[in-house]
Coordinates of N, CA and C in Angstrom, one line a residue:
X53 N -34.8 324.3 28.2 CA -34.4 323.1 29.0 C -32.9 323.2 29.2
X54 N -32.8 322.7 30.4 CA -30.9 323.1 30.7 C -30.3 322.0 30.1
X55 N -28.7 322.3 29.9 CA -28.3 321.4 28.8 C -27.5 320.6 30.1
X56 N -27.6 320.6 31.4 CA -26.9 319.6 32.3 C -27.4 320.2 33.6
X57 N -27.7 319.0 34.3 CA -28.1 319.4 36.1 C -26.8 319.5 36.5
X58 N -26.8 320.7 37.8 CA -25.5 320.4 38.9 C -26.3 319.9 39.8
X59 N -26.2 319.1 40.6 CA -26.5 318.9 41.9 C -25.8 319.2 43.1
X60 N -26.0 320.2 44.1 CA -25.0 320.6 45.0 C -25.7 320.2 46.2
X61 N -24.9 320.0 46.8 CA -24.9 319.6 48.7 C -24.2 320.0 49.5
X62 N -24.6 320.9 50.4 CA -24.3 321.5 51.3 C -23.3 320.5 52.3
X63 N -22.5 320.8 52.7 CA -21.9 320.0 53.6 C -21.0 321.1 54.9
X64 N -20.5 320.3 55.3 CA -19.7 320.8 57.0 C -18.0 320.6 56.8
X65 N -17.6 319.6 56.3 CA -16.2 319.3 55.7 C -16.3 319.0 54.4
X66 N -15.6 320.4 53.7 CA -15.4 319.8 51.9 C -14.6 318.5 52.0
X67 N -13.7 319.0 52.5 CA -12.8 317.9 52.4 C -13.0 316.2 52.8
X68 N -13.8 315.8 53.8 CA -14.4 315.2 54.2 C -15.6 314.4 53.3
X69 N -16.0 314.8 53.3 CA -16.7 314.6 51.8 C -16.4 314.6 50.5
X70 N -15.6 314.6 50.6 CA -14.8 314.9 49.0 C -13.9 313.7 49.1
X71 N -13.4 313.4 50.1 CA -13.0 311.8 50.2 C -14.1 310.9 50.2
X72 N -15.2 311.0 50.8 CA -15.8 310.4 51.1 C -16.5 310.0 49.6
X73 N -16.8 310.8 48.9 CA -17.6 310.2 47.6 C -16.6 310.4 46.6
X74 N -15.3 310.3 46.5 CA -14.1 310.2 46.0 C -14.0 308.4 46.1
X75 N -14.5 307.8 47.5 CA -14.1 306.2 47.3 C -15.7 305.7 46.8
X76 N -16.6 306.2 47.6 CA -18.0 305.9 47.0 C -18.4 305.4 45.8
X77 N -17.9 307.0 45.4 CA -18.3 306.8 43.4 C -17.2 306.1 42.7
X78 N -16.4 305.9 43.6 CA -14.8 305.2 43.0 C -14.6 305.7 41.0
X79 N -14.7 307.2 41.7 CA -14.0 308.5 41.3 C -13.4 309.2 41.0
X80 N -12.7 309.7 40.4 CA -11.7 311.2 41.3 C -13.3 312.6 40.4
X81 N -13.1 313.5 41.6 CA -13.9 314.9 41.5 C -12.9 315.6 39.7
X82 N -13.9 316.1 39.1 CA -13.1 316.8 37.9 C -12.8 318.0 38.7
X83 N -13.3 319.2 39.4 CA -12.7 319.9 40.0 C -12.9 319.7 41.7
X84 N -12.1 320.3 42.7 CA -11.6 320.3 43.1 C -10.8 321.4 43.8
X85 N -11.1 322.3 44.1 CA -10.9 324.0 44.8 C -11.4 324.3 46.2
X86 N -10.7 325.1 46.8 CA -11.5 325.6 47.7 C -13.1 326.5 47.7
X87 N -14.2 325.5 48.3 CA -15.9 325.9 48.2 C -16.2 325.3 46.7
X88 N -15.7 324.4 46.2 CA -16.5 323.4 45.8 C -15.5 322.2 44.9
X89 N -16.2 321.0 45.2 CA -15.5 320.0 45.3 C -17.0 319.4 43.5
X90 N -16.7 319.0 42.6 CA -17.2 318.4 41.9 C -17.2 316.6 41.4
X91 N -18.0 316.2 41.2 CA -17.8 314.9 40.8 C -18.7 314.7 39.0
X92 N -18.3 314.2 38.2 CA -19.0 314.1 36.9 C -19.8 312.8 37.4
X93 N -21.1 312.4 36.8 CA -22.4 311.4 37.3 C -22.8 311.2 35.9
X94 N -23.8 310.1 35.8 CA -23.8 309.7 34.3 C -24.7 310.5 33.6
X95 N -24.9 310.9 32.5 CA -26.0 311.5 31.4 C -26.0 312.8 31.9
X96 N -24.5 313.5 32.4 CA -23.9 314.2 31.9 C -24.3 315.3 33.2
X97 N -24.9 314.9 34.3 CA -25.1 315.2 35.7 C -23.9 315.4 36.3
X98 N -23.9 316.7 37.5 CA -22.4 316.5 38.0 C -23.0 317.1 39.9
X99 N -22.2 316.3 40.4 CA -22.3 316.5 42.0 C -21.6 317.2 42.6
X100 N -21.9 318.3 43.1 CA -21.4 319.6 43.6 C -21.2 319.7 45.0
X101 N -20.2 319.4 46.1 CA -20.0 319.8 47.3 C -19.5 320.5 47.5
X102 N -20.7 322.1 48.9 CA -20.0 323.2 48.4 C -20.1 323.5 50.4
X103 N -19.0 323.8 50.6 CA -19.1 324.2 52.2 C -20.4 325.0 52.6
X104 N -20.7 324.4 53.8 CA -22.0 325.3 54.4 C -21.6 326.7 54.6
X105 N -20.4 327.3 54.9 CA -19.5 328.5 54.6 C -20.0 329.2 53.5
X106 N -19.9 328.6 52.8 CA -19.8 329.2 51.7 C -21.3 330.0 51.0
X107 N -22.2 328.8 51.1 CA -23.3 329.0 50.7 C -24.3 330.0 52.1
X108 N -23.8 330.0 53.1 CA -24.1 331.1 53.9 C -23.8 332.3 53.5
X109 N -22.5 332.8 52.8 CA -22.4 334.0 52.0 C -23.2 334.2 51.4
X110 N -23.9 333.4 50.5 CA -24.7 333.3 49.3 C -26.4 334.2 49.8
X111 N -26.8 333.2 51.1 CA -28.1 333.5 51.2 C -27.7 334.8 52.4
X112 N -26.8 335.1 52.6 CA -26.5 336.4 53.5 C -27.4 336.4 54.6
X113 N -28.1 337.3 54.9 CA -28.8 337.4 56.6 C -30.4 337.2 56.8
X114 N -31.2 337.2 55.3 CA -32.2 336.6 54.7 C -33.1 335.5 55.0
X115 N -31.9 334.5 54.9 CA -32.3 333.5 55.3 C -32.1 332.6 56.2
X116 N -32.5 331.4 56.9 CA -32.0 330.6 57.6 C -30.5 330.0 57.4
X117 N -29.1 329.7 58.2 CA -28.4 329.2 58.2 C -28.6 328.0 58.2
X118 N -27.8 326.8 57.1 CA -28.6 325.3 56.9 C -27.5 324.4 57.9
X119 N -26.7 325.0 58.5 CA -25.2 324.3 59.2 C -26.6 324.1 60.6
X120 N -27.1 324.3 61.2 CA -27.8 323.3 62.5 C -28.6 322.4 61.9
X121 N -28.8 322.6 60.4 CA -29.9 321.2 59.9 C -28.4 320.0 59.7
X122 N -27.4 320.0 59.6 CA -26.5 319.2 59.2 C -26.5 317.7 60.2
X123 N -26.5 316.8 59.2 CA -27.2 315.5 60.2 C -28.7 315.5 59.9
X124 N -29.4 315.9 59.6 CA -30.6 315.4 59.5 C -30.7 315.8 57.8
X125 N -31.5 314.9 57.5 CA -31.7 314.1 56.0 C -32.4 315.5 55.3
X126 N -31.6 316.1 54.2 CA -32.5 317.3 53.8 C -32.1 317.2 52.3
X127 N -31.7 316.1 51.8 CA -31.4 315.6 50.1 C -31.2 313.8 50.0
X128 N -32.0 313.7 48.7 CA -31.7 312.2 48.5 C -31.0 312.4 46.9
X129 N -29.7 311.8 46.8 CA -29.2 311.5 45.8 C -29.1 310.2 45.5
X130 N -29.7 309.9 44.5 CA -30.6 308.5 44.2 C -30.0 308.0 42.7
X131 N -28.9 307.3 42.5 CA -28.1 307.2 41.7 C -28.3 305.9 40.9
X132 N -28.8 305.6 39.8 CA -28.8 304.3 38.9 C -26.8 303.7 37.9
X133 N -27.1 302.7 38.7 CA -25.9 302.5 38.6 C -25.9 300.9 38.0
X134 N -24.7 300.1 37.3 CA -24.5 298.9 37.0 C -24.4 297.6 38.4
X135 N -24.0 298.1 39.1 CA -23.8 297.2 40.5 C -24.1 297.9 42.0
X136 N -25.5 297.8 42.2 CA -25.7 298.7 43.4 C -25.3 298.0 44.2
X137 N -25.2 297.0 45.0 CA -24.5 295.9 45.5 C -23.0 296.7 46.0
X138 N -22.3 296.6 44.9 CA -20.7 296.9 45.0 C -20.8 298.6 45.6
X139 N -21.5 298.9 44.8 CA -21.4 300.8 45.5 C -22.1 301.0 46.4
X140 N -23.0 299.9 47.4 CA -23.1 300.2 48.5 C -22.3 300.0 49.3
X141 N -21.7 298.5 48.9 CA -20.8 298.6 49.9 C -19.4 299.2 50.1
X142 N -19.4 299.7 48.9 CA -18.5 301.1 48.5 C -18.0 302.1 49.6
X143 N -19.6 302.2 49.6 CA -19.9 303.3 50.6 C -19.7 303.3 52.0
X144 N -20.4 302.1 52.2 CA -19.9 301.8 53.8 C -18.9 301.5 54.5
X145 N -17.9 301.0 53.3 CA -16.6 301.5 53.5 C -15.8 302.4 53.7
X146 N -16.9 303.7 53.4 CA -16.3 305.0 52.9 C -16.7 305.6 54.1
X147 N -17.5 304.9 55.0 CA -17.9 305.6 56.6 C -19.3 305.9 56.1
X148 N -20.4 305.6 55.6 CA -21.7 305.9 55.2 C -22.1 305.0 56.3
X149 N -23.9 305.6 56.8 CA -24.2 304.6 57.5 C -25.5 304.0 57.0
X150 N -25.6 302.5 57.5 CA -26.8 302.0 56.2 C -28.0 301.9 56.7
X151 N -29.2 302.7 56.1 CA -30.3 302.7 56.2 C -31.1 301.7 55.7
X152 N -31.0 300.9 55.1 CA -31.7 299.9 54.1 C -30.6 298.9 53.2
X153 N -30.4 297.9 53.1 CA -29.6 297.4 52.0 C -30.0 296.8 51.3
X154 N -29.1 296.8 49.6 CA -29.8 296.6 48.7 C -30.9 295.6 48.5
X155 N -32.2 295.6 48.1 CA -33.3 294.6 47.8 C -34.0 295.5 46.8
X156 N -35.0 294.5 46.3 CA -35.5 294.6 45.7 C -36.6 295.6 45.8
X157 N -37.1 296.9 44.9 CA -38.0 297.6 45.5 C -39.2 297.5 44.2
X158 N -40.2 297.4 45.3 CA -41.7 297.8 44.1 C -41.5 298.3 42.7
X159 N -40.6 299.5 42.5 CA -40.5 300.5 41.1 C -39.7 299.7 40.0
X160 N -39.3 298.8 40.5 CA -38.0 297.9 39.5 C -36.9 298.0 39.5
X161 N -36.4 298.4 41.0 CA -35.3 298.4 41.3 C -34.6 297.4 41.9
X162 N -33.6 297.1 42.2 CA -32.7 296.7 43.2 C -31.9 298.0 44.2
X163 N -32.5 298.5 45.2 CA -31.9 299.7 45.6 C -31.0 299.7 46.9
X164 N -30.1 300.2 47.5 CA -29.8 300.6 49.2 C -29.7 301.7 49.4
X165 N -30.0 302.1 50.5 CA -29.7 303.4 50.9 C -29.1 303.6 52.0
X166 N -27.9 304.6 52.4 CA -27.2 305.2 53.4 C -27.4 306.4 53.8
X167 N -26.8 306.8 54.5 CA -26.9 308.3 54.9 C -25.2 308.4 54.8
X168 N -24.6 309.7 53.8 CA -23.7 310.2 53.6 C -23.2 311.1 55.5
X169 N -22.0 311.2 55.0 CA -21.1 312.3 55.9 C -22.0 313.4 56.8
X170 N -22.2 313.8 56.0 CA -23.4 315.2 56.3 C -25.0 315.1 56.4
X171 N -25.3 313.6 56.4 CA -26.9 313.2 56.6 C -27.7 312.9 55.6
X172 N -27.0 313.2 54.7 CA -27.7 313.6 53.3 C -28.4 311.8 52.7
X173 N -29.4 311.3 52.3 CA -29.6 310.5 51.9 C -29.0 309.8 50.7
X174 N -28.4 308.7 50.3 CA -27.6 308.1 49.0 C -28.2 306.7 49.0
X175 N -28.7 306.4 47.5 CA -29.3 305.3 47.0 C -28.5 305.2 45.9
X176 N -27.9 303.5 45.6 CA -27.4 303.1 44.5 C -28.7 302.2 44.2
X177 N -28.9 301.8 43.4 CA -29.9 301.3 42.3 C -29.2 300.6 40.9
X178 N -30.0 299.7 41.0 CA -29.6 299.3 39.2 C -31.5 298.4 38.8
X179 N -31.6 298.7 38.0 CA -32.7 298.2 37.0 C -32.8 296.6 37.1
X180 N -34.4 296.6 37.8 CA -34.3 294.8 37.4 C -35.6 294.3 36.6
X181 N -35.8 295.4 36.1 CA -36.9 295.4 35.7 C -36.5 295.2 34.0
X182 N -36.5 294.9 32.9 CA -36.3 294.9 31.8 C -37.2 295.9 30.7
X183 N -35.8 296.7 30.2 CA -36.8 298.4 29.7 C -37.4 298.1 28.2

């Protein structure tokens, strides 16, 4: 079993993104370099933004280039959080656009959802369910 998930997302501007869920997660990234931008997430998860550049080196000629999917929804980072309320509107501050806002969902949530910088789907959540 791995001793921590990275979660990485392809993006179009590190930099861009790296502000963007710099105000979001109201933040700062633990690292921070050129081709990958990190953020620490709770239970010890960390969120990885790594230029579509970059990760084209990676899959070399192989495979599909993911930069024409950019804008259309191809990750949901789905975040349980203390006040999804506040970090939604965190976000939309942050230039996110909103897909749904927070309510109440079936599972025992209180959830919203936006679409990040790069299309990518983002849900804050908090528990209303009692564990």
């Amino acid at each position: 079993m791995a001793a921590a998930a990275h979660l990485i997302l392809y993006v179009r501007d590190q930099a861009r993104s790296a502000a963007f869920y710099r105000a979001a997660l109201a933040c700062e990234p633990r690292l921070d370099v050129p081709g990958m931008t990190e953020f620490d997430l709770a239970g010890g998860a960390v969120l990885g933004l790594m230029p579509e550049a970059s990760i084209r080196r990676l899959l070399g000629p192989l495979l599909p280039d993911p930069a024409p999917a950019n804008g259309t929804p191809r990750a949901e980072l789905y975040l349980v959080v203390h006040d999804a309320a506040a970090a939604h509107t965190r976000a939309l501050a942050a230039g996110a656009r909103e897909l749904s806002p927070p309510r109440p969902r079936e599972w025992g949530h209180l959830a919203g959802y936006v679409l990040d910088p790069d299309g990518h789907v983002l849900a804050f959540a908090e528990t209303t369910v009692p564990v």
